[in-house]
mmCIF file of C-alpha atoms in Angstrom:
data_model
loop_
_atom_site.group_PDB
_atom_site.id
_atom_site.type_symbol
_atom_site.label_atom_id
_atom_site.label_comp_id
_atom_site.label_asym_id
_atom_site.label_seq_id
_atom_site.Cartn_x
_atom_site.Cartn_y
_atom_site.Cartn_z
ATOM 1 C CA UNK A 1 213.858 311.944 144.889
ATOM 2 C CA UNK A 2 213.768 308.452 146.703
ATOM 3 C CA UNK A 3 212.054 305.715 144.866
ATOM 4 C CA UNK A 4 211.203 302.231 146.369
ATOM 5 C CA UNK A 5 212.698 299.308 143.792
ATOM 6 C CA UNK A 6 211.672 295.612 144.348
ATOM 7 C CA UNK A 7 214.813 292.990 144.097
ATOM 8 C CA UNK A 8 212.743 291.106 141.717
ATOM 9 C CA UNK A 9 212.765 293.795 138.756
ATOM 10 C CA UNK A 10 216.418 295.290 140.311
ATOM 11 C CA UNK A 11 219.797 294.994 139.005
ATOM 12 C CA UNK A 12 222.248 292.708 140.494
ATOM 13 C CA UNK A 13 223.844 295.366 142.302
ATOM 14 C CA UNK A 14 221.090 296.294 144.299
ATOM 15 C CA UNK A 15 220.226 292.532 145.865
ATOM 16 C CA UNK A 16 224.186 292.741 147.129
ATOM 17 C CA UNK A 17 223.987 295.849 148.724
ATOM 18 C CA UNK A 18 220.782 295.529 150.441
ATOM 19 C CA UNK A 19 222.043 292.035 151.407
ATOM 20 C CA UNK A 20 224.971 294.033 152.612
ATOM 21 C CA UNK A 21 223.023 296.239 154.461
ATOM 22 C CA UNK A 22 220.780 294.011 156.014
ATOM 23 C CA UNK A 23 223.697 291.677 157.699
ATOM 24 C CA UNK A 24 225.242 294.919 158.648
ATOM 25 C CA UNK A 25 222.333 296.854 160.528
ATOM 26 C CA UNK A 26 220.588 294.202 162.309
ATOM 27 C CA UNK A 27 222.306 292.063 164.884
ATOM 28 C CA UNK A 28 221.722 288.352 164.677
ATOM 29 C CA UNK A 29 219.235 287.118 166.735
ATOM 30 C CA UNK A 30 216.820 289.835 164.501
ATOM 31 C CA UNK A 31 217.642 288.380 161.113
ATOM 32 C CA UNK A 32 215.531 285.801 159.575
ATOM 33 C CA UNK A 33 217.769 283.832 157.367
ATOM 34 C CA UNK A 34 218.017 285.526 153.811
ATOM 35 C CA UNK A 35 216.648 282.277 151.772
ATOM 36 C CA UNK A 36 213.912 282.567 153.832
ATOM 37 C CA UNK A 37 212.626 285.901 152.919
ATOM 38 C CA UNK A 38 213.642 285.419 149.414
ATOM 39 C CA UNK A 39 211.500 282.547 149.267
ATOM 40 C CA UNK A 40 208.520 284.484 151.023
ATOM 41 C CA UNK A 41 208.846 286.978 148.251
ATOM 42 C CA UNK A 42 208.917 284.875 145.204
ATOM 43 C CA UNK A 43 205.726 283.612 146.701
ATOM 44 C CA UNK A 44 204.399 287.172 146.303
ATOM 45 C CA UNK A 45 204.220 287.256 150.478
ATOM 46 C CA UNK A 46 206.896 290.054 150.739
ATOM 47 C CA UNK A 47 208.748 292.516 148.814
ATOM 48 C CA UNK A 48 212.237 293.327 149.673
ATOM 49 C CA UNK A 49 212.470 296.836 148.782
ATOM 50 C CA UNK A 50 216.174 299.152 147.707
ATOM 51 C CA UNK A 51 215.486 302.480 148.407
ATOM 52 C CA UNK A 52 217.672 304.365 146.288
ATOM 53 C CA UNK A 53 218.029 308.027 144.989
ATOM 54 C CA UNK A 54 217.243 309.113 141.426
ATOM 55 C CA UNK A 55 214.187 308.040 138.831
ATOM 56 C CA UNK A 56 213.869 305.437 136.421
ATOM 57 C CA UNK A 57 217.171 304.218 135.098
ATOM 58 C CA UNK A 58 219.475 306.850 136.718
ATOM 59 C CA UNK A 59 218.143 305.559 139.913
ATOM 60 C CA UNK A 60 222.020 304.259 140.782
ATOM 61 C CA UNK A 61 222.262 305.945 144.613
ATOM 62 C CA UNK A 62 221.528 302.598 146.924
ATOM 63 C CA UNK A 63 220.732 304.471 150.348
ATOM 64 C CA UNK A 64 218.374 301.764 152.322
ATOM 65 C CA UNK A 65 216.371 298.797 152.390
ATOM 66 C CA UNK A 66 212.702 298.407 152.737
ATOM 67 C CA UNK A 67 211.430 294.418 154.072
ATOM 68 C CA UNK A 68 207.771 294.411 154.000
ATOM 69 C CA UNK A 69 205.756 291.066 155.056
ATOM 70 C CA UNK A 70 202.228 290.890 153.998
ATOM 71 C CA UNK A 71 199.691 288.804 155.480
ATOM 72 C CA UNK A 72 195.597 289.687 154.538
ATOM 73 C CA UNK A 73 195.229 293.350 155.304
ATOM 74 C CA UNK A 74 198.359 294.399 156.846
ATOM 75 C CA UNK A 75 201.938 294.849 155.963
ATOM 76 C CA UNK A 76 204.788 294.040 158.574
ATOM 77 C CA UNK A 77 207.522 296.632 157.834
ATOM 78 C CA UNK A 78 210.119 294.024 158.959
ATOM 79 C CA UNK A 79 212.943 295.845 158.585
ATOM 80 C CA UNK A 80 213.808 299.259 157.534
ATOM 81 C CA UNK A 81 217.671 300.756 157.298
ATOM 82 C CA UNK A 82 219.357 303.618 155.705
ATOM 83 C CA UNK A 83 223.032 303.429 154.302
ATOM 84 C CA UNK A 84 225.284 304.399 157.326
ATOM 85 C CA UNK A 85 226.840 306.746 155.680
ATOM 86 C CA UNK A 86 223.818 308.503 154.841
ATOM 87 C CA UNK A 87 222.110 308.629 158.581
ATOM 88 C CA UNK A 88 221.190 311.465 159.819
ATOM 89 C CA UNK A 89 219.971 313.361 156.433
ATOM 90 C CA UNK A 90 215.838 312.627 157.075
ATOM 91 C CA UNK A 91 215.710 309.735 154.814
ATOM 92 C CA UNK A 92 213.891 307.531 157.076
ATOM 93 C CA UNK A 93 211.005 310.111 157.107
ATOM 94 C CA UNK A 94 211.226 310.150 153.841
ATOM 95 C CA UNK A 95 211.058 306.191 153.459
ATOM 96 C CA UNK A 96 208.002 305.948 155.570
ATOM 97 C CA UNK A 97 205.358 307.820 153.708
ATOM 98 C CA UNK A 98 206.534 306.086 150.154
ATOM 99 C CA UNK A 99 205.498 302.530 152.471
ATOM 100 C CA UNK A 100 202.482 304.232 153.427
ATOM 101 C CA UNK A 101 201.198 305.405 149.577
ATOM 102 C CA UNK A 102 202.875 302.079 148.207
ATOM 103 C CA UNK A 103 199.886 299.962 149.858
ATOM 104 C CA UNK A 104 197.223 302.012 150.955
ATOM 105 C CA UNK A 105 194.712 299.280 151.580
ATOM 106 C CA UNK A 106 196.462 297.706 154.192
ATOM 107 C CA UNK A 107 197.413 298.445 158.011
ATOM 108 C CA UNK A 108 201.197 298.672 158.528
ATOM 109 C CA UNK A 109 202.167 297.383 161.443
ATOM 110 C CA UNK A 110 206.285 297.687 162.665
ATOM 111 C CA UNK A 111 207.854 296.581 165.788
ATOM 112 C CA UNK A 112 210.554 298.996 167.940
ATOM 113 C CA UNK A 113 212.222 297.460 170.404
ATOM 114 C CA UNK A 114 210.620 298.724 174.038
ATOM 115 C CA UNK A 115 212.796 300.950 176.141
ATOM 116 C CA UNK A 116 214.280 299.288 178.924
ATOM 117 C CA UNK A 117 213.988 295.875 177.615
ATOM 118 C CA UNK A 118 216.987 293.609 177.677
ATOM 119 C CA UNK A 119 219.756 293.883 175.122
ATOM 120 C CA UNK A 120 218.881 297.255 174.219
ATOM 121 C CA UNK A 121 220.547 300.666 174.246
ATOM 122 C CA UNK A 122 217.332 303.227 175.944
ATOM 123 C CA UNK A 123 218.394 305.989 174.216
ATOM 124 C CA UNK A 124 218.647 304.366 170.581
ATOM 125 C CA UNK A 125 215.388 302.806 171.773
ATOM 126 C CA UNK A 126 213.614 306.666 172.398
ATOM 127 C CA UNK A 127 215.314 307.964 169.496
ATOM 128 C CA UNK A 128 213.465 305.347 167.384
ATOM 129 C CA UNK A 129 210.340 305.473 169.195
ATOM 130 C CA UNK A 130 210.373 309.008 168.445
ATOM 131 C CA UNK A 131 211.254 308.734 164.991
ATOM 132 C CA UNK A 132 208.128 306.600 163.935
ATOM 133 C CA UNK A 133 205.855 309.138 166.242
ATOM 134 C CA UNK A 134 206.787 311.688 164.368
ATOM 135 C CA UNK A 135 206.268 309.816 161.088
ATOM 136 C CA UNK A 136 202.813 309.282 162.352
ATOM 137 C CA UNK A 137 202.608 305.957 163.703
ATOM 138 C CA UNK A 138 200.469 304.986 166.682
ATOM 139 C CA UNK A 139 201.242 302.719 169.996
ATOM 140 C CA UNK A 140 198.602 299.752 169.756
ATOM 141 C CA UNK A 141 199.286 299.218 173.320
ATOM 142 C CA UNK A 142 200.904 295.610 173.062
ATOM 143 C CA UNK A 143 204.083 294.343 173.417
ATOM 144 C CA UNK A 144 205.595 291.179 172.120
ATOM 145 C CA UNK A 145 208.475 289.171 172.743
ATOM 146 C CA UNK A 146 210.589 287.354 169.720
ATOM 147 C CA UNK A 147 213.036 284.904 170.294
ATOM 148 C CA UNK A 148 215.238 287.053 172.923
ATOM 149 C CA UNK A 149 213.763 290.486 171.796
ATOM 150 C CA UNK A 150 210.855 292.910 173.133
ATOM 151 C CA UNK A 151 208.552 295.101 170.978
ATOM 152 C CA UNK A 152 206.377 297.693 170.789
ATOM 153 C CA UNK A 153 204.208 297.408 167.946
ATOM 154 C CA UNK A 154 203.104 300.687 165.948
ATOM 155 C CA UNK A 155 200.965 300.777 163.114
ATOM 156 C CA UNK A 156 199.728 303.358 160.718
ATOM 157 C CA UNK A 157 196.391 302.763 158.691
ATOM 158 C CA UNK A 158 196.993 303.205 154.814
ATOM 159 C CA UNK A 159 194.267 305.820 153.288
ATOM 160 C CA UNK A 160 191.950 303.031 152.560
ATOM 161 C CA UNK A 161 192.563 300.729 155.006
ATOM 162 C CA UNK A 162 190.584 299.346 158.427
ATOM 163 C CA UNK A 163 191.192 301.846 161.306
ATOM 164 C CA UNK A 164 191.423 299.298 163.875
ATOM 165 C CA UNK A 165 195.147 299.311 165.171
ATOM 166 C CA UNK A 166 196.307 295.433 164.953
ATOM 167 C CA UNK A 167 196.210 293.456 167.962
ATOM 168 C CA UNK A 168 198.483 290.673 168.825
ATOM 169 C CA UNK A 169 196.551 287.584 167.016
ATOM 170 C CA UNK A 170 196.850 289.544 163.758
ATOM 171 C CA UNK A 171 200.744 289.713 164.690
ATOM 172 C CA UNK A 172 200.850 286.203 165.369
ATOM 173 C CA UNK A 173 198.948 285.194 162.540
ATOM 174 C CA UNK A 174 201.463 287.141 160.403
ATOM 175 C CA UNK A 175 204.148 284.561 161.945
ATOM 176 C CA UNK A 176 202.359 281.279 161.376
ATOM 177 C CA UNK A 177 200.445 282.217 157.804
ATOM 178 C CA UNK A 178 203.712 282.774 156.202
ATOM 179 C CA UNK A 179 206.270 280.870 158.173
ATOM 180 C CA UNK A 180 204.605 278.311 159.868
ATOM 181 C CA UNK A 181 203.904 276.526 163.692
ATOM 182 C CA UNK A 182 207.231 275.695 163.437
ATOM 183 C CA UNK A 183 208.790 278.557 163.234
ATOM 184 C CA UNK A 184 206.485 280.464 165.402
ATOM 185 C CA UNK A 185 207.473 277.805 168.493
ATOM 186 C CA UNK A 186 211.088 278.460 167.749
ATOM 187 C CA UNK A 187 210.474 282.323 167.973
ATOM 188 C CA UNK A 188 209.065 282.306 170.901
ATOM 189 C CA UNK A 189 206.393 284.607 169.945
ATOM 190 C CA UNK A 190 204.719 285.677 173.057
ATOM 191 C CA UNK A 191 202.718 288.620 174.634
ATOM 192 C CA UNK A 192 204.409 290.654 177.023
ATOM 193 C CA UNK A 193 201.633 293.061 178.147
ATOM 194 C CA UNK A 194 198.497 294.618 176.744
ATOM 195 C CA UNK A 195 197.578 298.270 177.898
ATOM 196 C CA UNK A 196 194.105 297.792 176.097
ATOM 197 C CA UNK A 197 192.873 294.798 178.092
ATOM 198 C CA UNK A 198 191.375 296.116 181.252
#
């Protein structure tokens, strides 16, 4: 059984492996530095999430990492990654539904990087895209750019949670509520294209 463990009530092992983890399946330019999202966590703003096998205290299988953002009714699944060695065995679909009942008064809202867009491998990119579909996330229509990256953002409504799909103010907002102007300019944050706008 997969469980969903916060860093702040983990063991030791558990922040260096998702550390690990986290350096090791995202490339560069898609990390935020790690101080950063520690600090965005202590201020109750995030939770960075082990996944690991087990219950209670024999929960000592590490298999993935969980980075959820919060910002008013919606939770940015930043990042999501299962233990290389353990691809491949329907964890991810697993993972998604324990996000989903974990905060079910909030929209989650993920970003997959668009087919076709530069710096991107089109099959990994379909692969993914189908991946999340068939975890029951939704298109909103938009896409954003991030630094050097594109997106498609998905979203899923928790049970009790607004069933308008997030637009790309709310995404922004995310951006500049919990990191700043600053940080937003440096990003690059933009809107690519928006299939609901006539």
């Amino acid at each position: 059984m997969l469980q969903l463990i916060n860093l702040q009530n983990a063991r030791p092992q558990y922040k260096r492996q998702l550390k690990r983890l986290y350096k090791q399946a995202f490339p560069w330019y898609e990390r935020k530095p790690w101080a950063l999202l520690e600090r965005v966590s202590a201020a109750g703003n995030a939770e960075l999430l082990a996944v690991s096998r087990g219950r209670g205290q024999k929960a000592v299988n590490f298999c993935g990492l969980a980075i959820c953002l919060f910002w008013q009714d919606i939770v940015l699944l930043d990042y999501l990654a299962v233990e290389p060695k353990m691809r491949s065995l329907g964890l991810g679909g697993q993972i998604m539904p324990l996000l989903l009942q974990r905060y079910p008064d909030k929209r989650l809202l993920l970003e997959s990087e668009r087919p076709g867009a530069p710096y991107t491998n089109l099959a990994d990119c379909q692969r993914r895209l189908r991946f999340y579909q068939k975890c029951g996330l939704q298109n909103t229509g938009v896409a954003v750019r991030l630094y050097i990256s594109d997106y498609l953002l998905l979203w899923s409504p928790g049970a009790e949670a607004s069933r308008q799909p997030p637009v790309f103010a709310d995404y922004q907002a995310i951006y500049n509520g919990l990191f700043g102007p600053m940080t937003v300019n440096r990003l690059h944050i933009e809107e690519i294209f928006n299939k609901n706008e006539g």
